[in-house]
Each structure stands twice: as structure tokens, then as C-alpha cells.
Coordinates of C-alpha atoms in Angstrom, one line a residue:
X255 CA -7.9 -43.1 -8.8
X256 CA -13.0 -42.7 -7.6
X257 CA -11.2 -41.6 -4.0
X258 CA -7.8 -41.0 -5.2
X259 CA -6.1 -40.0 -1.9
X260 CA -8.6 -41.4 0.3
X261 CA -7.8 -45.5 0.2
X262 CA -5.0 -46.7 -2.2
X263 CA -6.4 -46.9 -5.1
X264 CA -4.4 -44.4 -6.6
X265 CA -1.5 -44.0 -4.3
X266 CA 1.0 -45.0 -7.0
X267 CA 1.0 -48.8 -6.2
X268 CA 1.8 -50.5 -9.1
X269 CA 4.1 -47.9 -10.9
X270 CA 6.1 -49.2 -13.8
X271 CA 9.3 -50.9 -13.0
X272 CA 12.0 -48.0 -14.7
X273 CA 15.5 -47.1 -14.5
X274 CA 17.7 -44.8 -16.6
X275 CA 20.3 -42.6 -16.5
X276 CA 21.2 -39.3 -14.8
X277 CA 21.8 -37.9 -17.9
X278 CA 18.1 -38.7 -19.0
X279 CA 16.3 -35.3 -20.3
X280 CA 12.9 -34.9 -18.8
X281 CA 10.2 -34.6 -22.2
X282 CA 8.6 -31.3 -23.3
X283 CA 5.3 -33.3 -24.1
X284 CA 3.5 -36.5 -23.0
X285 CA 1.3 -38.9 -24.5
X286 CA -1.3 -40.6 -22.2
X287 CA -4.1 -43.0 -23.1
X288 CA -7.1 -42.3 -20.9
X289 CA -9.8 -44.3 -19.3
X290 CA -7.5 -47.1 -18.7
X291 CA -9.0 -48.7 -16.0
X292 CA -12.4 -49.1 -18.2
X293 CA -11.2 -50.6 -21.2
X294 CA -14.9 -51.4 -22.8
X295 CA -15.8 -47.9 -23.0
X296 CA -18.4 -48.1 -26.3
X297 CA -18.4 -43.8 -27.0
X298 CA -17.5 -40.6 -25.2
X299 CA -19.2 -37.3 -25.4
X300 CA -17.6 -34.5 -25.4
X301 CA -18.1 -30.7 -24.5
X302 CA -16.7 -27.5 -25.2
X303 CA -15.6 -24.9 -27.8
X304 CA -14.2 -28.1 -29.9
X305 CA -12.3 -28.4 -33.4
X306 CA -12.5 -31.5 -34.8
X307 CA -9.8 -32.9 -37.3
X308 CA -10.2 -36.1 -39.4
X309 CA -7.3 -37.8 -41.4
X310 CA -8.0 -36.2 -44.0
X311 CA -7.5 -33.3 -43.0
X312 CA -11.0 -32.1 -43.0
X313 CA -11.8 -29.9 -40.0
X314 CA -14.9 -28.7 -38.4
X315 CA -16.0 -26.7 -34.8
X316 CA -18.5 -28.3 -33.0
X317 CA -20.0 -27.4 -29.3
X318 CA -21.4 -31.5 -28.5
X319 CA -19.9 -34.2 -30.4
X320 CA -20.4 -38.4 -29.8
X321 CA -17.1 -40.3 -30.6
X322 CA -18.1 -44.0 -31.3
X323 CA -17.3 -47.1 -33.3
X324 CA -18.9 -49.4 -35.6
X325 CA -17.9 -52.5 -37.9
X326 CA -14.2 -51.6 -37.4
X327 CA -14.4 -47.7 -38.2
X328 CA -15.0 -44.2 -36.1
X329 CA -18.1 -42.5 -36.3
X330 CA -18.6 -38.8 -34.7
X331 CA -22.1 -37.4 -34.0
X332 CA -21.9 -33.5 -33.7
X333 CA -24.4 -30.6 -32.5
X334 CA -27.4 -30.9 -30.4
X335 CA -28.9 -33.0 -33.4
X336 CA -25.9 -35.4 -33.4
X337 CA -25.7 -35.3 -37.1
X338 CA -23.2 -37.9 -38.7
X339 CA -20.3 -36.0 -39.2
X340 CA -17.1 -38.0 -39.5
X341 CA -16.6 -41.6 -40.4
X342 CA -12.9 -42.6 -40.8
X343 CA -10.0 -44.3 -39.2
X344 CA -8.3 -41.3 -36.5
X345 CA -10.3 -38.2 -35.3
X346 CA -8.4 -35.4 -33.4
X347 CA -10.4 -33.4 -31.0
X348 CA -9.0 -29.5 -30.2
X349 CA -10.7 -27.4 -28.1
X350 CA -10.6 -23.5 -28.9
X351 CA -10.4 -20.7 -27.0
X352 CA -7.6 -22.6 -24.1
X353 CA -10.7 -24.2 -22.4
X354 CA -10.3 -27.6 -21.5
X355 CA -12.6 -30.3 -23.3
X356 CA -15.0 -32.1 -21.0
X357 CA -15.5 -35.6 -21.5
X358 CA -18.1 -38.2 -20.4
X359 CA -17.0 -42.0 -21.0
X360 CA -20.9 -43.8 -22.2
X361 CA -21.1 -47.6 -21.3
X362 CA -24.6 -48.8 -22.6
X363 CA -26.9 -46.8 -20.6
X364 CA -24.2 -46.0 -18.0
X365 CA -21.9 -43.3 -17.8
X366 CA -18.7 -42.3 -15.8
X367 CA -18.5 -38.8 -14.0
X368 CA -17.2 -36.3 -16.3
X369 CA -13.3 -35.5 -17.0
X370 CA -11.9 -32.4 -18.6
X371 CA -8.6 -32.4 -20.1
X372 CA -6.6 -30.0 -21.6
X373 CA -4.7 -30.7 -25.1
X374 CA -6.0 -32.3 -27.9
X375 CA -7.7 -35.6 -27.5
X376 CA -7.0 -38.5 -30.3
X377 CA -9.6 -40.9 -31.3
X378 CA -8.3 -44.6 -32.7
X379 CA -9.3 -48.2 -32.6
X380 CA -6.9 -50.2 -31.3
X381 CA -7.6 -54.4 -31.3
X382 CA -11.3 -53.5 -31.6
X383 CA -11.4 -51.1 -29.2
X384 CA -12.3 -47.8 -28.7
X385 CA -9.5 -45.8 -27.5
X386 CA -8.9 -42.1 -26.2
X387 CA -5.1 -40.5 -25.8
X388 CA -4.6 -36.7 -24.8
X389 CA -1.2 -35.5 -25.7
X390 CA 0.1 -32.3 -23.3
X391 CA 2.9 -30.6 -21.7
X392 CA 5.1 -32.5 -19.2
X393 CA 4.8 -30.2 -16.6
X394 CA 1.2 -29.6 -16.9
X395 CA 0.6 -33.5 -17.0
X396 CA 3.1 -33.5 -13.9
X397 CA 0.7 -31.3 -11.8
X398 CA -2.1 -32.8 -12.6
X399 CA -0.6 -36.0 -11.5
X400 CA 0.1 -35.2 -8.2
X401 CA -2.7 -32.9 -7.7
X402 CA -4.9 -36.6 -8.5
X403 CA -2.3 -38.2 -6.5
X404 CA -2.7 -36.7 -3.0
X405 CA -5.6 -35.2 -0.7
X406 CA -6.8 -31.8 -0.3
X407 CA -5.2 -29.4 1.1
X408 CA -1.5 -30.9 0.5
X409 CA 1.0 -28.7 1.8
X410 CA 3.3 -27.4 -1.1
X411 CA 6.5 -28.8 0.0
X412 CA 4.9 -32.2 0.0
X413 CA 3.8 -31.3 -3.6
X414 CA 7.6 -30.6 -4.6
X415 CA 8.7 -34.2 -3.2
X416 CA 5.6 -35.9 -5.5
X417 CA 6.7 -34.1 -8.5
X418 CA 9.8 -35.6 -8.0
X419 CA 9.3 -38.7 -7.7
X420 CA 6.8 -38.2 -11.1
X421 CA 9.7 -36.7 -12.8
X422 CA 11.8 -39.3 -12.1
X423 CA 9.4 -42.0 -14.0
X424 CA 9.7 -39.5 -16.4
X425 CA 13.4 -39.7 -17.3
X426 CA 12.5 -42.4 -19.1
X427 CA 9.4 -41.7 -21.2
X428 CA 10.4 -41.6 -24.7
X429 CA 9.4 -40.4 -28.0
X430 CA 6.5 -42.4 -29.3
X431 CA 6.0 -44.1 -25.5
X432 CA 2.3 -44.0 -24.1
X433 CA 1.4 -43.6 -20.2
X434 CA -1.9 -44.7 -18.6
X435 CA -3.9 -42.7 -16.4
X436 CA -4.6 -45.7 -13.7
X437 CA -2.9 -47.1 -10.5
X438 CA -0.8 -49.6 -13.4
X439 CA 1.4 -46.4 -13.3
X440 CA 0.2 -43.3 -12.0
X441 CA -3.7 -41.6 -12.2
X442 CA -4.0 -38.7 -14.5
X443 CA -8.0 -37.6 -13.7
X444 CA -7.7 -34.2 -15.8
X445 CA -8.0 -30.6 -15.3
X446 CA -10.7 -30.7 -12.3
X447 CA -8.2 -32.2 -9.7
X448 CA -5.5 -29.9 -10.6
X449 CA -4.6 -28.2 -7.2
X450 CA -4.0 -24.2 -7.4
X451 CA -0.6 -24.9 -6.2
X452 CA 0.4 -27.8 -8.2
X453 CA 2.0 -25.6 -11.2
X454 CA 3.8 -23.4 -8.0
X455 CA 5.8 -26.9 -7.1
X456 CA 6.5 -27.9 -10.3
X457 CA 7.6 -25.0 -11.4
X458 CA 9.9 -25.4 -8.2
X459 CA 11.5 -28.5 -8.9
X460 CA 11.2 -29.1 -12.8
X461 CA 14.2 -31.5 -14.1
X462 CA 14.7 -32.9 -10.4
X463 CA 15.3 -37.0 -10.3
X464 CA 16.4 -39.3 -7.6
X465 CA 18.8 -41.0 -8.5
X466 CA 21.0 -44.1 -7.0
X467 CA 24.3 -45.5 -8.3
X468 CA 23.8 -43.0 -11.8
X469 CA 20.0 -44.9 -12.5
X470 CA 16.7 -43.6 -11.9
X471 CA 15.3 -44.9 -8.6
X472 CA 12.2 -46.6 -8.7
X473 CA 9.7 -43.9 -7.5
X474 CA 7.0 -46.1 -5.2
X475 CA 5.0 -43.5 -3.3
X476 CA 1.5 -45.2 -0.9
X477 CA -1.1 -43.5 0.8
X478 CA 0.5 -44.1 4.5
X479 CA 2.9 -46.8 6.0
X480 CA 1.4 -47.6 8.9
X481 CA 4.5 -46.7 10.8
X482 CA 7.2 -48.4 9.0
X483 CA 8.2 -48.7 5.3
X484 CA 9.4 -51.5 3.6
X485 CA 12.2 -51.9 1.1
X486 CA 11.6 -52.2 -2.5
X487 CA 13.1 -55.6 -3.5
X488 CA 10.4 -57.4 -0.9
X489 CA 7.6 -55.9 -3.0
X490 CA 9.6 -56.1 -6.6
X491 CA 10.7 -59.6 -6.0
X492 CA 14.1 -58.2 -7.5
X493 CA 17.3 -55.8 -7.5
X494 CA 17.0 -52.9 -8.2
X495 CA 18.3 -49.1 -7.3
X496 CA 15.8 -47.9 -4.9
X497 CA 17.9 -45.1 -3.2
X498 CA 16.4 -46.9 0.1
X499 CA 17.3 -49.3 3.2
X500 CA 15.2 -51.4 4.7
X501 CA 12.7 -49.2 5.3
X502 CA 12.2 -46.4 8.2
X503 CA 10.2 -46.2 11.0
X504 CA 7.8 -43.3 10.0
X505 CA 6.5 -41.0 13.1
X506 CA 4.6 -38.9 11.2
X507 CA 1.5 -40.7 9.1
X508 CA 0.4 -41.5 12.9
X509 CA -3.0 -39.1 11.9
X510 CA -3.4 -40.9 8.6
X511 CA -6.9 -42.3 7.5
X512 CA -6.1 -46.5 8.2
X513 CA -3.4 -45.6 10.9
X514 CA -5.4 -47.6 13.5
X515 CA -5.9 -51.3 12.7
X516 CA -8.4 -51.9 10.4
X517 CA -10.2 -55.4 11.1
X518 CA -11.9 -57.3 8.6
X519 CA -13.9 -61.2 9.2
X520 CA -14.4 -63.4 6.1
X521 CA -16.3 -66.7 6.4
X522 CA -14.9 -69.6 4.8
X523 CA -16.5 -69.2 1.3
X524 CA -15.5 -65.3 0.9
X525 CA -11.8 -66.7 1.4
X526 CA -11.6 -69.8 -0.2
X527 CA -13.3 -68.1 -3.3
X528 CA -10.1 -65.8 -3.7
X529 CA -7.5 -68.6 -4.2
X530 CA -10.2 -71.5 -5.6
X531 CA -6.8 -73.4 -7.2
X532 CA -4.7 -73.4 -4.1
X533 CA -6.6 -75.0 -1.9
X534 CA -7.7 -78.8 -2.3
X535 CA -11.4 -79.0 -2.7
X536 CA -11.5 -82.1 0.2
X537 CA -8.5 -80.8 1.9
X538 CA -10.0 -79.8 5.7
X539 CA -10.4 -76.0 6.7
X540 CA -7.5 -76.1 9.4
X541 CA -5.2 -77.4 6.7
X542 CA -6.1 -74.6 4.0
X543 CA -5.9 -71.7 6.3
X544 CA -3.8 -69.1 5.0
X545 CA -0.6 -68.8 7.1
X546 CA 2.1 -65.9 7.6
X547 CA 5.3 -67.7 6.9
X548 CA 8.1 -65.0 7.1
X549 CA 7.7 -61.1 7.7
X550 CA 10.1 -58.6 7.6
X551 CA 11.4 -55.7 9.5
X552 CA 8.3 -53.7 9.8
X553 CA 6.1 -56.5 10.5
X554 CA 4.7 -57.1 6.7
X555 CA 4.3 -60.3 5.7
X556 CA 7.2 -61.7 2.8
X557 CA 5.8 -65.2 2.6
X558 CA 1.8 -66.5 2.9
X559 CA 1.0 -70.0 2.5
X560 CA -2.1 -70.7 1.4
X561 CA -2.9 -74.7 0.8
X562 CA -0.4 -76.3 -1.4
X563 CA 0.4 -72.7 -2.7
X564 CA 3.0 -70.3 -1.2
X565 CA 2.5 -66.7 -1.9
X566 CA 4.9 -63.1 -1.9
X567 CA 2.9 -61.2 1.2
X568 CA 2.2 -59.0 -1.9
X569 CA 0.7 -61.3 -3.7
X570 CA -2.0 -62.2 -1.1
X571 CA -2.8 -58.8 -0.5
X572 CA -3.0 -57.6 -4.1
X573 CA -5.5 -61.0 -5.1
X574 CA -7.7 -60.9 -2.0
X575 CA -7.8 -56.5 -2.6
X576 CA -9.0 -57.3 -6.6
X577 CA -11.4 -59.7 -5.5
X578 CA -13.2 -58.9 -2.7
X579 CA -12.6 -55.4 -2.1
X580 CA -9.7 -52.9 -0.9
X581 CA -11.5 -52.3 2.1
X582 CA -11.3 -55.7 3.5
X583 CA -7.4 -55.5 3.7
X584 CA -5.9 -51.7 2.9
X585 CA -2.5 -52.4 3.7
X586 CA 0.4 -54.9 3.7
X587 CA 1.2 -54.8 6.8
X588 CA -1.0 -57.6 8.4
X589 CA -1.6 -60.3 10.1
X590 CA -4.0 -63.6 9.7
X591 CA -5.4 -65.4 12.6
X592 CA -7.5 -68.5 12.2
X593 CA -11.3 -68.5 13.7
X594 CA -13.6 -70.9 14.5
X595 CA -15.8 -72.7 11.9
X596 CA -13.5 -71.5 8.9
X597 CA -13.4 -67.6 9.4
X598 CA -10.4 -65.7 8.8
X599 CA -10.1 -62.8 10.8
X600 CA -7.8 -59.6 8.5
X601 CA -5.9 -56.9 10.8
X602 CA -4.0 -54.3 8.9
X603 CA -2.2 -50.8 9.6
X604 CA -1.8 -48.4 6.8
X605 CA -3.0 -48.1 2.9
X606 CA -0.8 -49.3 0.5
X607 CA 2.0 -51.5 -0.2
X608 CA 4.0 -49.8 2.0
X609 CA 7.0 -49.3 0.1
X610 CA 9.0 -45.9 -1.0
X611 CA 7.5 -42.2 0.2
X612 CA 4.5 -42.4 2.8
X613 CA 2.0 -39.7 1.4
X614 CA 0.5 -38.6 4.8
X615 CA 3.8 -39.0 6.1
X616 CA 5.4 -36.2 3.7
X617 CA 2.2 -34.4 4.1
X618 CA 2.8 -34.2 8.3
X619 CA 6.6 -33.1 7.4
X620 CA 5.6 -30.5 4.9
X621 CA 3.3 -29.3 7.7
X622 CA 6.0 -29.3 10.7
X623 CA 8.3 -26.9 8.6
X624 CA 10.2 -29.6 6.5
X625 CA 11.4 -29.1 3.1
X626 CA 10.8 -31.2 0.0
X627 CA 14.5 -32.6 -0.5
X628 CA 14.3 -33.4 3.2
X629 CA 11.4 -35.2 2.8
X630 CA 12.8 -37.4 0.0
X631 CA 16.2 -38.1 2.3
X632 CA 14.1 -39.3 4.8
X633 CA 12.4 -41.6 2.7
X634 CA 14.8 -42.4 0.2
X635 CA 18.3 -42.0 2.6
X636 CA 20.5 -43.0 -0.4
X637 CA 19.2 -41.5 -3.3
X638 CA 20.9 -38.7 -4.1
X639 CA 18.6 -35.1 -5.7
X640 CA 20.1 -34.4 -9.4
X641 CA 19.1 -31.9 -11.4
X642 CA 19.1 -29.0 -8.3

């Protein structure tokens, strides 16, 4: 999520669409299935003062153990012999002692850097996968979101105004519902992001929603705006309560990482190879150049056309980002100008998709002496704060 604050990978683009009511209690405990973003994960090895549970209630301490799968069941290796010492259907890891339970995800003869995660850890196999869910406290999986969420050094006000916005996907989570720990909602990375602050704000501002018209706003946050935001329904496609106009002209991201234009060249072949079904394979390059159509008040792009195809300015950014690399484009508000032989030349300003609460923008606010629910006014102008 990995840079987390650094690019946009984990700046909260692609948060579920939600809405609920005021009157929506925030949970005591979450579920959250991890390593979502590597979903062929073969085993994980785990560290710690551990506890292991089977479904049968069996239950043994172990200091190493190696969570796998084979012909449909779970297997679990313990000790520095890795010993076979569970086979079954669902294993619960505990750790003892209040220490947190490190975990590497194995991938062949690769592995991922390590996580550690407080709460116990369920094993299951779900559609022939291997699959890891931690369940913990809401508030503690609240500041360990936004501690992942944001860069170091995050002043605590700008904290406060993240937790909100977490807290307010969270008015709908409901018994029995899982969350993900990638940018498809928001990045959970465990216990070694968690910011010596982050329990301060939430603390500070637990039960606090933004609401609009008695729903649940939709709680889009991005790394920086590149001087303007952009209203929600140009990147939803849709209606819906947003607690926002059509966007702001942001001062204060002007220091951001990406802030100056970022310029990218692809040839012919890089570009045509993201859209190979819009584009005729005869048709000549000046005919299948990708063109901005329509932009909006901040300059972002609402419509590309590309061949025969016509595209959301989302949708162009979000395809070329997934294929070829977020660096190449970082944010949506951009522009496309046609080279000779085929190249396409990329200009952007910001990270992101630009919609909702500008991260280094709240960060700059917090620093100039601005409080949280000023923050969240500036971005969201007609939400309203409930739960103060």
C-alpha cells in the first residue's frame, strides 16, 4: 500500500462505494482478510509466542509454525523441525503474551517483507485458496489504517480528519462483513506502520461520520490534488451524497511529492498495447491517438477517446496505471498531446484520482494551525460532522 504514502498506491483510491445512516453504530470488532493484493499466496510463516487452535478444539503453543495447503485441506508445520502438527479444515492462530504475530507470505521460493498483526489470525481455504483473516478492535484497526494510509511525520490533526473519513466506511460494516487490506478499500499493513500518535487521534474523534442529507458520505481521500479537486459523481459515474461541490481549488498540497508536472513518453507499441481492442489493427496512428474529449473544472479529463472506444478520464488513467506502471501517469489530472512517429507524450499534476480530502493538503493545514473538522469542511463543504 510497498510506498503507501509515497505514490497512490494506497491513498484510498478505490474505496467501496457505501452509504448508511446517521444512526449507524460504529463496530467494536472488525474482520479483515489480508494479503489481498497477492491472492496466490501458497503458505505463511509465522513468528512469535503463538497458540494454535484447530476445529477441534485441540490447542497447542508453538514459537515457528508453516500454514499451508494441500489436496483441499490445511496443513501446519510447527517448531524449528516443522513437525506436522495440524491437518484439518480452519486453524486459529493466537499469540500470547499481547505481542503481535509476525507474518511472512511464501510464494515458491519468494517471499513478501514481513507483517505483524495483532489479534488472532484465522486460517481457511476459500475456492482453492489459501486464505488469512485477522479479526481486531475497530479502533485499533482504525489507526493502523491511517497510520498505513499517510506519510511520516503526519501531523495529528491531519490524523483526526483520516480517522474520520475511515469511521465513516465504517458505519456500515456489519456483523459477519469482511474488509480487505488493499487500495480495493483501504491498506491495513499491520502493527509496524502504526504511528505513536495514531491511537491519540482516534481516541479523539471515535464515533465521528460525515454525513450528507442523513447518509454516510462517500469517504474518497488521494495522496495530493494537484491543486484542484474533483467532485465525486465524475469519478463514480453516479449520484451519490458526497458532502462536496465541484471540487476546491487546494493551496496547500503546492509541496506535495508529484505537485510539479510529471512527464511521461510512450512509443507507439507501449500505448497501443494498453487498449489492444480499441484500436483497429489497420486503422492509421493519427486516427488511433488517444484524445481528451471533455474535462472538467479542474482541468481533469471526463471523456478520452481512444479509436472507436470512448473512455471516463478515469478509466484511461486507471487501465494505462495497471498496465504499464503508476509512474507513467500518477494523477488524473492530465493532458495527452500527440508526437511524431506514434509517441504519446503524458503530463500530469498530482497522485491520485483526485477526488474527496487531498492528503498533503490536510497534512499542510494540520501544520499551519488548522483543526481536524476544519480540514474536512474545506474539503467536504457540505457534509455535516455527527457524532461530536
Amino acid at each position: 500500500m510497498i510506498l503507501p504514502w509515497r505514490v497512490l498506491l494506497a491513498t484510498g483510491w478505490c474505496i467501496a462505494l457505501l452509504t448508511g445512516s446517521v444512526e449507524a453504530a460504529l463496530p467494536s470488532q472488525v474482520r479483515v482478510r489480508l494479503f489481498e493484493a497477492h491472492p496466490t499466496v501458497q503458505a505463511f510463516r509465522l513468528q512469535g509466542a503463538l497458540r494454535i487452535q484447530g476445529g477441534a478444539g485441540s490447542s497447542v503453543p508453538a514459537s515457528v509454525l508453516t500454514v499451508g495447503q494441500s489436496q483441499g485441506r490445511l496443513w501446519a508445520r510447527c517448531g524449528p523441525r516443522q513437525s506436522l502438527c495440524y491437518r484439518g479444515a480452519r486453524l486459529t492462530v493466537q499469540a500470547m503474551g499481547g505481542q503481535p504475530i509476525q507474518v511472512t507470505a511464501l510464494h515458491g521460493d519468494r517471499s513478501l517483507p514481513a507483517r505483524r498483526y495483532s489479534g488472532p489470525l484465522t486460517f481457511v481455504i476459500q475456492q482453492g485458496r489459501l486464505r488469512v483473516f485477522n479479526t481486531l478492535l475497530a479502533r485499533h484497526y482504525v489507526a493502523v489504517v491511517i497510520s498505513s494510509e499517510t506519510g511520516p511525520g503526519w501531523p495529528l490533526e491531519a490524523l483526526k480528519a483520516q480517522a474520520v473519513l475511515t469511521q465513516t466506511r465504517l458505519s456500515r460494516y456489519k456483523p459477519g462483513d469482511v474488509l480487505g487490506d488493499s487500495t480495493q478499500q483501504e491498506v491495513y499493513l499491520g502493527e509496524a506502520y502504526r504511528k505513536p500518535n495514531a491511537e491519540q487521534a482516534v481516541r479523539a474523534v471515535w464515533g465521528q461520520t460525515l454525513t450528507s442529507n442523513g447518509q454516510a458520505i462517500q469517504p474518497y481521500y488521494h495522496a495530493s490534488c494537484g491543486g484542484h479537486t474533483s467532485h465525486l459523481r465524475w469519478f463514480a459515474g453516479q449520484a451519490m451524497p458526497s458532502g462536496q461541490v465541484d471540487g476546491v481549488i487546494c493551496p496547500y498540497c503546492a509541496k506535495a511529492p508529484f505537485a510539479q508536472t510529471t512527464v511521461s513518453v510512450l512509443n507507439a507499441a507501449q500505448w497501443q498495447s494498453v487498449y489492444p481492442n480499441s484500436i483497429p489493427k489497420k486503422a492509421p496512428l493519427a486516427e488511433s491517438m488517444p484524445t481528451v474529449t471533455q474535462v472538467d473544472a479542474s482541468g481533469r479529463p471526463l471523456q478520452v477517446q481512444v479509436g472507436a472506444q470512448r473512455l471516463s478520464g478515469y478509466q484511461f488513467w486507471l487501465r494505462l496505471g495497471q498496465r504499464l506502471g503508476w509512474d507513467k501517469l500518477p494523477g488524473t489530472r492530465f493532458q495527452l498531446q500527440a508526437l511524431p512517429n506514434g509517441r504519446l507524450r503524458l503530463s500530469s499534476t498530482g497522485a491520485g484520482h483526485g477526488v474527496g480530502l487531498c492528503q498533503w493538503g490536510a497534512a499542510e493545514m494540520a501544520r499551519q494551525g488548522q483543526r481536524y473538522n476544519q480540514i474536512l469542511k474545506f474539503y467536504f463543504p457540505q457534509a455535516r460532522l455527527s457524532g461530536r
